[in-house]
Coordinates of N, CA and C in Angstrom, one line a residue:
M179 N -14.5 4.8 -35.9 CA -15.1 4.6 -34.6 C -14.1 4.6 -33.5
E180 N -14.2 5.4 -32.5 CA -13.2 5.5 -31.4 C -13.6 4.4 -30.4
T181 N -12.6 3.7 -29.9 CA -12.8 2.7 -28.8 C -12.3 3.3 -27.5
E182 N -13.0 2.8 -26.4 CA -12.6 3.2 -25.1 C -11.4 2.4 -24.7
S183 N -10.5 3.1 -23.8 CA -9.4 2.4 -23.3 C -9.9 1.3 -22.3
V184 N -9.0 0.3 -22.1 CA -9.4 -0.8 -21.2 C -9.6 -0.2 -19.8
A185 N -8.8 0.7 -19.4 CA -9.0 1.3 -18.0 C -10.3 2.0 -17.9
A186 N -10.7 2.8 -19.0 CA -12.0 3.5 -18.9 C -13.2 2.5 -18.9
Q187 N -13.1 1.4 -19.6 CA -14.1 0.4 -19.6 C -14.3 -0.2 -18.2
Q188 N -13.2 -0.3 -17.4 CA -13.3 -1.0 -16.1 C -13.8 0.0 -15.0
Q189 N -14.0 1.2 -15.3 CA -14.3 2.2 -14.2 C -15.7 2.7 -14.4
H190 N -16.3 3.1 -13.2 CA -17.6 3.7 -13.3 C -17.7 4.8 -12.2
F191 N -18.7 5.6 -12.2 CA -18.9 6.7 -11.3 C -19.3 6.2 -9.9
V192 N -18.6 6.8 -8.9 CA -19.0 6.5 -7.5 C -18.8 7.8 -6.7
I193 N -19.7 8.1 -5.9 CA -19.6 9.3 -5.0 C -19.8 8.9 -3.6
R194 N -19.0 9.5 -2.7 CA -19.2 9.2 -1.3 C -19.1 10.6 -0.6
H195 N -20.1 10.8 0.3 CA -20.1 12.0 1.1 C -19.7 11.7 2.5
L196 N -19.1 12.7 3.2 CA -18.6 12.4 4.5 C -19.8 12.2 5.5
R197 N -19.7 11.0 6.2 CA -20.6 10.6 7.3 C -19.7 10.0 8.3
E198 N -19.8 10.5 9.5 CA -18.9 9.9 10.6 C -19.2 8.4 10.8
S199 N -20.4 8.0 10.5 CA -20.7 6.5 10.6 C -19.9 5.7 9.6
D200 N -19.3 6.3 8.6 CA -18.6 5.5 7.6 C -17.2 5.1 8.1
F201 N -16.7 5.7 9.2 CA -15.4 5.3 9.7 C -15.6 3.9 10.5
K202 N -14.9 2.9 10.0 CA -15.1 1.5 10.5 C -13.8 1.0 11.1
T203 N -14.0 0.3 12.2 CA -12.8 -0.4 12.8 C -12.8 -1.8 12.3
G204 N -11.8 -2.6 12.7 CA -11.7 -4.0 12.2 C -10.9 -4.1 10.9
G205 N -10.2 -3.0 10.5 CA -9.3 -3.1 9.4 C -8.0 -3.6 9.7
L206 N -7.0 -3.2 8.9 CA -5.6 -3.7 9.0 C -5.1 -3.5 10.4
R207 N -5.3 -2.3 11.0 CA -4.7 -2.0 12.3 C -5.8 -1.7 13.3
A208 N -5.7 -2.3 14.5 CA -6.8 -2.0 15.5 C -6.8 -0.6 16.1
Y209 N -5.7 0.1 15.9 CA -5.6 1.5 16.4 C -6.1 2.5 15.4
S210 N -6.7 2.0 14.3 CA -7.2 3.0 13.3 C -8.7 2.7 12.9
A211 N -9.4 3.7 12.5 CA -10.7 3.6 11.8 C -10.5 4.0 10.4
Y212 N -11.2 3.3 9.5 CA -11.0 3.5 8.1 C -12.3 4.0 7.4
R213 N -12.2 5.0 6.5 CA -13.4 5.4 5.7 C -13.1 5.1 4.3
D214 N -13.8 4.2 3.7 CA -13.6 3.8 2.3 C -14.1 4.9 1.4
L215 N -13.3 5.3 0.4 CA -13.8 6.4 -0.5 C -14.4 5.9 -1.8
G216 N -14.5 4.6 -1.9 CA -15.2 4.1 -3.1 C -14.4 3.9 -4.3
V217 N -13.1 4.1 -4.2 CA -12.2 3.9 -5.4 C -12.1 2.5 -5.9
A218 N -12.0 1.5 -4.9 CA -12.0 0.1 -5.4 C -13.2 -0.3 -6.1
D219 N -14.4 0.2 -5.6 CA -15.6 -0.1 -6.4 C -15.6 0.6 -7.7
A220 N -15.2 1.8 -7.8 CA -15.2 2.6 -9.1 C -14.2 2.0 -10.1
T221 N -13.1 1.4 -9.6 CA -12.1 0.9 -10.5 C -12.0 -0.6 -10.6
N222 N -13.0 -1.3 -10.1 CA -13.0 -2.8 -10.1 C -11.7 -3.3 -9.5
G223 N -11.3 -2.7 -8.4 CA -10.1 -3.2 -7.7 C -8.8 -2.8 -8.2
L224 N -8.7 -1.9 -9.2 CA -7.5 -1.4 -9.7 C -6.7 -0.6 -8.6
A225 N -7.5 0.2 -7.8 CA -6.9 1.0 -6.8 C -7.8 1.1 -5.6
H226 N -7.3 1.6 -4.5 CA -8.1 1.7 -3.3 C -7.7 3.0 -2.6
A227 N -8.6 3.7 -2.0 CA -8.3 5.0 -1.3 C -9.2 5.0 -0.1
H228 N -8.6 5.4 1.1 CA -9.4 5.5 2.3 C -8.8 6.6 3.2
V229 N -9.6 7.1 4.1 CA -9.1 8.0 5.1 C -8.9 7.2 6.3
I230 N -7.7 7.3 6.9 CA -7.4 6.6 8.1 C -7.4 7.6 9.3
R231 N -8.1 7.2 10.3 CA -8.2 8.1 11.6 C -7.6 7.3 12.7
M232 N -6.6 7.8 13.4 CA -6.0 7.1 14.5 C -7.0 7.3 15.7
I233 N -7.3 6.2 16.3 CA -8.4 6.2 17.3 C -7.9 5.9 18.7
T234 N -6.6 5.5 18.8 CA -6.0 5.3 20.1 C -4.6 6.0 20.2
P235 N -4.2 6.4 21.4 CA -2.9 7.1 21.5 C -1.8 6.1 21.1
F236 N -0.7 6.6 20.5 CA 0.4 5.8 20.1 C 1.1 5.2 21.4
R237 N 1.5 3.9 21.2 CA 2.3 3.2 22.2 C 3.3 2.4 21.5
P238 N 4.6 2.4 22.0 CA 5.7 1.7 21.3 C 5.4 0.3 20.9
E239 N 4.6 -0.4 21.6 CA 4.3 -1.8 21.3 C 3.4 -1.9 20.0
L240 N 2.9 -0.8 19.5 CA 2.1 -0.8 18.2 C 3.1 -0.8 17.0
S241 N 4.3 -0.5 17.3 CA 5.3 -0.4 16.2 C 5.7 -1.8 15.7
V242 N 5.3 -2.2 14.5 CA 5.7 -3.5 13.9 C 6.3 -3.2 12.5
R243 N 7.5 -3.7 12.3 CA 8.2 -3.6 11.0 C 7.4 -4.4 10.0
H244 N 7.1 -3.8 8.9 CA 6.3 -4.5 7.9 C 6.5 -3.9 6.5
H245 N 5.9 -4.5 5.5 CA 5.8 -3.9 4.2 C 4.5 -4.4 3.5
H246 N 4.2 -3.7 2.4 CA 2.9 -4.0 1.7 C 3.3 -4.4 0.3
D247 N 2.7 -5.5 -0.2 CA 2.9 -6.0 -1.5 C 2.0 -5.2 -2.5
V248 N 2.4 -4.0 -2.8 CA 1.6 -3.1 -3.7 C 2.5 -2.7 -4.9
Q249 N 1.8 -2.1 -5.8 CA 2.5 -1.5 -7.0 C 2.7 0.0 -6.7
F250 N 1.8 0.6 -5.9 CA 1.8 2.0 -5.6 C 1.2 2.3 -4.3
Q251 N 1.8 3.2 -3.5 CA 1.3 3.6 -2.2 C 1.6 5.1 -2.0
M252 N 0.6 5.9 -1.7 CA 0.8 7.3 -1.3 C 0.0 7.6 -0.1
V253 N 0.6 8.4 0.8 CA 0.0 8.8 2.0 C 0.0 10.3 2.1
Y254 N -1.1 10.9 2.4 CA -1.2 12.4 2.5 C -1.8 12.7 3.9
C255 N -1.2 13.7 4.6 CA -1.7 14.0 5.9 C -2.8 15.1 5.9
L256 N -3.9 14.7 6.4 CA -5.1 15.7 6.5 C -5.1 16.5 7.7
R257 N -4.8 15.8 8.9 CA -4.8 16.5 10.2 C -3.7 15.8 11.1
G258 N -3.2 16.6 12.0 CA -2.2 16.1 13.0 C -0.9 15.8 12.3
W259 N -0.2 14.8 12.8 CA 1.1 14.4 12.3 C 1.2 12.8 12.4
F260 N 2.1 12.3 11.6 CA 2.3 10.8 11.5 C 3.7 10.6 11.2
E261 N 4.4 9.7 11.9 CA 5.8 9.5 11.7 C 6.2 8.0 11.5
T262 N 7.0 7.8 10.5 CA 7.4 6.4 10.1 C 8.9 6.4 9.9
E263 N 9.5 5.2 10.2 CA 10.9 5.0 9.9 C 10.9 4.1 8.7
F264 N 11.6 4.5 7.6 CA 11.7 3.7 6.4 C 13.1 3.1 6.2
E265 N 13.1 1.9 5.8 CA 14.4 1.2 5.6 C 15.2 2.0 4.4
G266 N 16.4 2.4 4.7 CA 17.2 3.1 3.8 C 16.9 4.6 3.6
V267 N 15.9 5.1 4.3 CA 15.5 6.5 4.2 C 15.6 7.2 5.6
G268 N 15.2 6.5 6.6 CA 15.2 7.0 8.0 C 13.8 7.5 8.4
R269 N 13.7 8.3 9.4 CA 12.4 8.8 10.0 C 11.9 9.9 9.1
Q270 N 10.6 9.8 8.8 CA 9.9 10.9 8.1 C 8.6 11.2 8.8
R271 N 8.3 12.5 8.9 CA 7.1 13.0 9.6 C 6.2 13.7 8.6
L272 N 5.0 13.2 8.5 CA 4.0 13.9 7.7 C 3.3 15.0 8.6
L273 N 3.1 16.1 8.1 CA 2.3 17.2 8.7 C 1.2 17.5 7.8
P274 N 0.2 18.3 8.3 CA -1.0 18.6 7.4 C -0.5 19.2 6.1
G275 N -1.0 18.6 5.0 CA -0.6 19.1 3.6 C 0.6 18.4 3.0
S276 N 1.3 17.6 3.8 CA 2.5 16.9 3.2 C 2.1 15.4 2.9
S277 N 2.9 14.9 2.0 CA 2.7 13.5 1.5 C 4.0 12.8 1.3
W278 N 3.9 11.5 1.2 CA 5.0 10.7 0.7 C 4.5 9.6 -0.2
V279 N 5.3 9.1 -1.1 CA 5.1 8.0 -2.0 C 6.1 6.9 -1.5
Q280 N 5.6 5.8 -1.1 CA 6.4 4.7 -0.6 C 6.7 3.8 -1.8
P281 N 8.0 3.5 -2.1 CA 8.3 2.5 -3.1 C 7.7 1.2 -2.8
A282 N 7.3 0.4 -3.7 CA 6.7 -0.9 -3.5 C 7.5 -1.7 -2.7
G283 N 7.0 -2.3 -1.6 CA 7.7 -3.3 -0.8 C 8.6 -2.7 0.2
I284 N 8.8 -1.4 0.4 CA 9.7 -0.8 1.3 C 9.3 -1.2 2.7
R285 N 10.3 -1.6 3.5 CA 10.1 -2.0 4.9 C 10.0 -0.7 5.7
H286 N 9.1 -0.7 6.6 CA 8.9 0.5 7.5 C 8.2 0.2 8.8
T287 N 8.4 1.1 9.7 CA 7.8 0.9 11.1 C 7.2 2.3 11.5
V288 N 6.0 2.2 11.9 CA 5.3 3.4 12.4 C 5.9 3.7 13.7
V289 N 6.3 5.0 14.0 CA 7.0 5.3 15.2 C 6.2 6.4 16.0
G290 N 5.1 6.9 15.5 CA 4.3 7.8 16.3 C 3.2 8.5 15.5
W291 N 2.2 9.1 16.2 CA 1.2 9.9 15.6 C 0.6 10.8 16.6
S292 N -0.1 11.9 16.2 CA -0.8 12.7 17.1 C -2.2 12.2 17.4
D293 N -2.8 12.6 18.5 CA -4.1 12.1 18.8 C -5.2 12.5 17.8
D294 N -4.9 13.5 17.0 CA -5.9 14.0 16.0 C -5.5 13.6 14.6
C295 N -4.6 12.6 14.4 CA -4.1 12.3 13.1 C -5.2 11.7 12.2
E296 N -5.2 12.2 11.0 CA -6.0 11.6 9.9 C -5.2 11.7 8.6
L297 N -5.2 10.5 7.9 CA -4.4 10.4 6.7 C -5.3 9.9 5.5
L298 N -4.9 10.3 4.3 CA -5.5 9.8 3.1 C -4.5 8.9 2.5
E299 N -4.9 7.6 2.2 CA -4.0 6.6 1.6 C -4.5 6.1 0.3
I300 N -3.7 6.1 -0.7 CA -4.1 5.5 -2.0 C -3.1 4.4 -2.3
L301 N -3.7 3.2 -2.7 CA -2.9 2.1 -3.0 C -3.3 1.4 -4.3
M302 N -2.4 0.7 -4.9 CA -2.7 -0.1 -6.1 C -1.9 -1.4 -5.9
P303 N -2.6 -2.5 -6.1 CA -4.0 -2.7 -6.3 C -4.8 -2.6 -5.0
A304 N -6.1 -2.7 -5.1 CA -7.0 -2.6 -3.9 C -6.7 -3.7 -3.0
E305 N -6.7 -4.9 -3.5 CA -6.4 -6.1 -2.7 C -4.9 -6.4 -2.7
H306 N -4.3 -6.5 -1.5 CA -2.9 -6.7 -1.4 C -2.5 -7.2 0.0
A307 N -1.4 -7.8 0.1 CA -0.9 -8.4 1.4 C -0.1 -7.4 2.1
T308 N -0.2 -7.4 3.4 CA 0.7 -6.7 4.4 C 1.5 -7.7 5.1
V309 N 2.8 -7.6 5.1 CA 3.6 -8.7 5.6 C 4.4 -8.1 6.8
N310 N 4.3 -8.7 8.0 CA 5.2 -8.3 9.1 C 6.6 -8.9 8.9
D311 N 7.6 -8.0 9.1 CA 8.9 -8.4 8.8 C 9.6 -8.8 10.1
P312 N 10.6 -9.7 10.1 CA 11.4 -10.1 11.3 C 12.2 -8.9 11.8

């Protein structure tokens, strides 16, 4: 008899179709709207994925150095552009179709985005802390 892996036992099927009303404010950053893709529900919190839409123009006072207490973080640019300065790496700009994987806990500061910017972000675990750095 074949047994299911622990990861497979913890996951179930979830489907989400695009609806503009699914973009919600009140998330981590006030300048963004977030569309939950159902990954946290499907994986019982193992991972999280959302589309991030920038809803206000970039202003320098929005730049806050911070890091995320995660095991994995990937960002993929869907539209526009997004630029971040990473500790030990320097400035990096995402363009449509480009992505980066941020090492766990890397300190970074968002330094700009286009008015039409949309990003796909995948994180592990779903629940994690974001810490503003001095």
